[in-house]
Short mmCIF file of C-alpha atoms in Angstrom, two decimals:
data_model
loop_
_atom_site.label_atom_id
_atom_site.label_comp_id
_atom_site.label_asym_id
_atom_site.label_seq_id
_atom_site.Cartn_x
_atom_site.Cartn_y
_atom_site.Cartn_z
CA MET A 3 0.04 -0.05 -0.11
CA ILE A 4 2.85 2.65 0.81
CA ASN A 5 6.34 2.11 -0.65
CA VAL A 6 8.98 4.68 0.27
CA ASN A 7 12.20 4.36 -1.71
CA ASN A 8 15.59 6.42 -0.87
CA VAL A 9 13.51 9.40 0.01
CA LYS A 10 15.10 12.56 1.18
CA LYS A 11 13.95 16.20 2.24
CA LYS A 12 16.35 19.09 2.31
CA PHE A 13 15.60 22.30 3.91
CA TYR A 14 17.78 25.54 4.15
CA ASP A 15 18.09 27.92 6.94
CA LYS A 16 19.98 31.03 7.10
CA LYS A 17 22.45 29.97 10.12
CA ASN A 18 23.17 26.50 9.17
CA GLY A 19 22.53 26.39 5.34
CA GLY A 20 21.13 23.11 3.97
CA PHE A 21 20.39 20.05 5.93
CA TYR A 22 18.39 16.86 5.45
CA ALA A 23 15.20 16.50 7.83
CA VAL A 24 14.86 13.18 6.02
CA ASN A 25 18.02 11.25 4.72
CA ASP A 26 17.68 8.36 2.48
CA VAL A 27 14.68 6.73 3.94
CA SER A 28 13.26 3.28 2.59
CA PHE A 29 10.37 0.94 3.92
CA HIS A 30 7.04 -0.30 2.94
CA VAL A 31 3.63 -0.68 4.45
CA GLU A 32 1.44 -3.75 3.96
CA LYS A 33 -2.34 -3.68 3.08
CA GLY A 34 -4.16 -4.12 6.42
CA GLU A 35 -1.12 -3.36 8.52
CA ILE A 36 -0.29 -0.92 11.39
CA PHE A 37 2.72 0.42 11.00
CA GLY A 38 4.34 2.97 13.41
CA LEU A 39 7.16 5.69 13.05
CA LEU A 40 8.67 5.60 16.38
CA GLY A 41 11.15 8.49 17.47
CA PRO A 42 11.81 11.58 19.53
CA ASN A 43 10.54 14.77 18.64
CA GLY A 44 12.65 16.43 15.67
CA ALA A 45 13.38 13.07 14.23
CA GLY A 46 11.71 13.54 10.65
CA LYS A 47 8.45 11.91 11.65
CA THR A 48 6.07 14.68 10.77
CA THR A 49 8.07 15.73 7.46
CA LEU A 50 7.98 12.00 6.37
CA LEU A 51 4.51 11.66 6.87
CA ARG A 52 3.67 14.99 5.35
CA MET A 53 5.55 13.85 2.22
CA ILE A 54 3.50 10.58 2.10
CA ALA A 55 0.47 12.58 1.99
CA THR A 56 1.44 14.87 -0.75
CA ILE A 57 1.57 17.94 1.86
CA MET A 58 5.08 18.40 0.83
CA GLU A 59 7.32 17.21 -1.86
CA GLN A 60 10.60 15.06 -1.32
CA THR A 61 13.69 16.42 -2.60
CA GLU A 62 14.96 12.98 -3.81
CA GLY A 63 13.49 9.39 -4.01
CA VAL A 64 9.99 8.09 -4.80
CA ILE A 65 6.70 7.45 -2.89
CA GLN A 66 4.12 5.51 -3.90
CA VAL A 67 0.69 5.46 -2.05
CA ASN A 68 -1.93 2.74 -3.04
CA GLY A 69 -0.24 2.50 -6.38
CA TYR A 70 -0.07 6.33 -6.95
CA ASP A 71 3.23 8.10 -7.32
CA THR A 72 3.09 11.13 -4.76
CA LYS A 73 4.62 13.55 -7.09
CA THR A 74 2.74 13.06 -10.43
CA GLN A 75 -0.45 11.22 -9.30
CA ALA A 76 -1.33 13.18 -6.15
CA ASP A 77 -5.10 13.41 -6.58
CA GLY A 78 -5.07 9.65 -6.70
CA VAL A 79 -3.16 9.69 -3.43
CA LYS A 80 -5.28 12.03 -1.68
CA ARG A 81 -8.47 10.10 -2.55
CA SER A 82 -6.90 6.96 -0.92
CA ILE A 83 -5.99 8.53 2.59
CA GLY A 84 -7.31 10.23 5.56
CA PHE A 85 -4.50 12.34 6.96
CA LEU A 86 -4.40 13.76 10.29
CA SER A 87 -1.73 16.25 11.18
CA GLY A 88 -1.36 18.49 14.56
CA ASN A 89 -1.34 21.43 12.20
CA THR A 90 -4.59 20.76 10.49
CA LYS A 91 -7.03 23.45 11.40
CA LEU A 92 -10.77 23.26 11.57
CA TYR A 93 -13.16 25.98 10.87
CA LYS A 94 -14.27 27.26 14.36
CA LYS A 95 -17.71 28.21 13.72
CA LEU A 96 -18.78 24.72 12.45
CA THR A 97 -19.94 21.88 14.34
CA PRO A 98 -18.55 18.51 14.20
CA ILE A 99 -21.52 17.26 12.18
CA GLU A 100 -21.06 20.49 9.93
CA THR A 101 -17.49 19.75 9.58
CA MET A 102 -18.14 16.17 8.38
CA ARG A 103 -20.48 17.38 5.98
CA PHE A 104 -18.33 20.24 4.54
CA PHE A 105 -15.29 17.83 3.91
CA GLY A 106 -17.43 14.94 2.72
CA ALA A 107 -18.81 17.38 -0.02
CA PHE A 108 -15.40 17.29 -1.73
CA TYR A 109 -15.64 13.59 -2.31
CA ASN A 110 -18.97 14.02 -3.91
CA ILE A 111 -20.64 11.57 -1.28
CA GLU A 112 -24.43 10.82 -1.86
CA LYS A 113 -26.57 12.54 0.83
CA ASN A 114 -28.00 9.39 2.33
CA GLU A 115 -24.72 7.93 2.37
CA MET A 116 -23.15 10.80 3.98
CA GLU A 117 -25.63 10.85 6.82
CA ARG A 118 -25.25 7.10 7.57
CA ARG A 119 -21.64 7.75 7.79
CA ILE A 120 -21.92 10.69 10.07
CA LYS A 121 -24.25 8.39 12.32
CA GLU A 122 -21.64 5.68 12.25
CA ILE A 123 -18.53 8.00 13.36
CA ILE A 124 -20.32 9.78 15.98
CA LYS A 125 -20.88 6.28 17.32
CA VAL A 126 -17.39 5.12 16.76
CA LEU A 127 -15.60 8.04 18.42
CA ASP A 128 -18.14 8.57 21.07
CA MET A 129 -18.93 12.13 20.01
CA GLU A 130 -22.82 12.17 20.81
CA SER A 131 -22.42 14.71 23.55
CA PHE A 132 -20.90 17.38 21.31
CA LYS A 133 -21.58 16.70 17.85
CA ASP A 134 -23.84 19.95 17.52
CA ARG A 135 -21.39 21.99 19.66
CA LEU A 136 -19.38 24.66 17.70
CA VAL A 137 -15.57 23.74 17.15
CA GLU A 138 -14.30 26.86 19.02
CA LYS A 139 -16.26 25.58 22.07
CA LEU A 140 -14.71 22.07 22.29
CA SER A 141 -11.93 20.79 24.43
CA THR A 142 -8.67 19.58 22.85
CA GLY A 143 -9.84 15.90 22.70
CA GLN A 144 -13.23 16.96 21.25
CA VAL A 145 -11.23 18.79 18.55
CA GLN A 146 -8.84 15.68 17.87
CA LYS A 147 -11.91 13.45 17.41
CA THR A 148 -13.34 15.85 15.07
CA SER A 149 -10.26 15.85 13.08
CA ILE A 150 -10.30 12.15 12.78
CA ALA A 151 -13.82 12.26 11.82
CA ARG A 152 -13.17 14.41 9.07
CA CYS A 153 -10.63 12.05 7.83
CA MET A 154 -12.98 9.18 8.06
CA ILE A 155 -15.89 10.67 6.26
CA HIS A 156 -14.71 9.47 2.78
CA ASP A 157 -13.87 5.93 4.09
CA PRO A 158 -10.09 5.84 2.88
CA ASP A 159 -8.41 2.74 2.56
CA ILE A 160 -5.51 4.26 4.29
CA TYR A 161 -5.03 6.46 7.32
CA ILE A 162 -1.88 8.68 7.88
CA LEU A 163 -1.88 9.86 11.31
CA ASP A 164 0.60 12.20 13.08
CA GLU A 165 0.73 11.91 16.69
CA PRO A 166 -2.71 11.14 17.14
CA THR A 167 -3.04 10.82 20.76
CA LEU A 168 -0.55 13.90 21.68
CA GLY A 169 -1.49 15.75 24.53
CA LEU A 170 -4.89 14.06 25.21
CA ASP A 171 -6.48 12.36 28.12
CA ILE A 172 -6.32 8.92 28.87
CA LEU A 173 -10.00 8.40 27.92
CA THR A 174 -9.78 10.10 24.55
CA SER A 175 -6.51 8.37 24.00
CA ARG A 176 -8.19 5.13 24.46
CA THR A 177 -11.10 5.94 21.96
CA ILE A 178 -8.32 6.78 19.36
CA ILE A 179 -6.43 3.63 20.15
CA GLU A 180 -9.67 1.57 19.65
CA PHE A 181 -10.41 3.42 16.40
CA ILE A 182 -7.11 2.42 15.00
CA GLN A 183 -7.64 -1.09 16.03
CA GLY A 184 -11.13 -0.95 14.23
CA LYS A 185 -9.77 0.16 11.12
CA LYS A 186 -7.23 -2.80 11.03
CA ALA A 187 -10.14 -5.05 11.78
CA GLU A 188 -11.74 -3.66 8.61
CA GLY A 189 -8.58 -4.40 6.59
CA LYS A 190 -7.46 -0.83 6.31
CA THR A 191 -3.87 0.08 6.39
CA VAL A 192 -2.62 2.95 9.22
CA ILE A 193 0.62 4.40 9.28
CA PHE A 194 1.07 6.81 12.48
CA SER A 195 3.96 8.58 14.23
CA THR A 196 4.47 8.64 18.10
CA HIS A 197 7.12 8.92 20.50
CA TYR A 198 5.20 6.88 23.32
CA MET A 199 6.95 4.06 23.11
CA GLU A 200 4.06 1.72 24.95
CA GLU A 201 1.72 2.93 22.53
CA ALA A 202 3.98 1.67 19.52
CA GLU A 203 4.43 -1.59 21.28
CA SER A 204 0.89 -2.50 21.94
CA LEU A 205 -0.52 -1.21 18.52
CA CYS A 206 1.79 -1.83 15.71
CA ASP A 207 2.37 -4.78 13.48
CA ARG A 208 5.78 -3.48 12.51
CA ILE A 209 7.86 -0.43 13.81
CA GLY A 210 10.09 1.76 11.97
CA LEU A 211 12.48 3.53 14.56
CA ILE A 212 13.45 7.03 13.19
CA HIS A 213 16.35 9.23 14.44
CA LYS A 214 17.98 12.24 12.88
CA GLY A 215 15.95 11.78 9.81
CA GLN A 216 17.03 8.24 9.23
CA ILE A 217 15.26 4.83 9.85
CA VAL A 218 17.77 3.09 12.23
CA SER A 219 15.81 -0.30 12.18
CA CYS A 220 12.41 -1.66 10.97
CA GLY A 221 10.39 -4.86 11.78
CA SER A 222 8.02 -6.60 14.23
CA LYS A 223 8.71 -6.15 17.83
CA GLN A 224 9.95 -9.84 17.71
CA ASP A 225 12.42 -8.84 15.00
CA LEU A 226 13.70 -5.95 16.78
CA GLN A 227 13.82 -8.10 20.09
CA GLU A 228 16.04 -10.68 18.40
CA ALA A 229 18.26 -8.09 16.79
CA THR A 230 19.09 -6.17 19.81
CA GLY A 231 18.50 -8.76 22.69
CA LYS A 232 16.35 -6.17 24.51
CA LYS A 233 12.57 -6.70 25.52
CA THR A 234 10.87 -3.61 25.53
CA VAL A 235 10.89 -1.28 22.72
CA ARG A 236 12.04 1.48 24.54
CA ASP A 237 15.33 -0.31 25.32
CA ILE A 238 15.24 -1.47 21.81
CA PHE A 239 14.89 2.16 20.74
CA LEU A 240 17.93 3.37 23.11
CA SER A 241 20.16 0.77 22.23
CA TYR A 242 20.01 1.79 18.40
CA ILE A 243 20.46 5.31 19.47
CA ASP A 244 23.47 4.72 21.63
CA ARG A 245 24.94 2.44 18.93
CA GLY A 246 24.56 5.23 16.67
CA ASP A 247 25.84 7.97 18.99
CA ASP A 248 28.90 6.03 19.60
CA GLY A 249 29.79 5.93 16.07
CA GLU A 250 29.23 2.19 15.58
#
């Protein structure tokens, strides 16, 4: 479903000149898989997901999503995905229901089907208590649920989620984790970034460990355990980081 091949993203700033936020990254995500990008803040997770979602173009390399090239077939990619980013803003004067209808209109969803999907999403994300409240009146968790609802309305094959539980309370986080698990049960593909080790450990079929713009290792938890001799994802990740920092 997602193939990332030798991808680089170069940025420039006045002080340091050119630098690679993502540097020669390659990996793939299978259909029906939950794939996690695990790394600290500034590791390149958000930049990588934005390139996969066609929000920005890579400097080098090739990305294919659901058979579409992100540079030359961006419209096909956009129809295939639901993309959630921390920087995605909602219209404050709309309610969650109005938000779903607004974004659903871009996909020419038939009216009865639209309303059916809205009811289903409200139930799945436990939005009944605030579905008719203006976005500007919602809590952080309620806004995040509305953002995810926006991603769901066109029933995409692939979900790309950038730190979906960041800053949320435990109950809202649980709802979103259950949503991700539910999408896998439906056969959907999910790629998401996180710096929460336990979240990656419990949710993901495979994990890509990213540090300083590079994938330092990729595989199932069992694969990573066997490669490092460590038991927890936290210790596995730190072993790769320490190894790299020592120049090995």
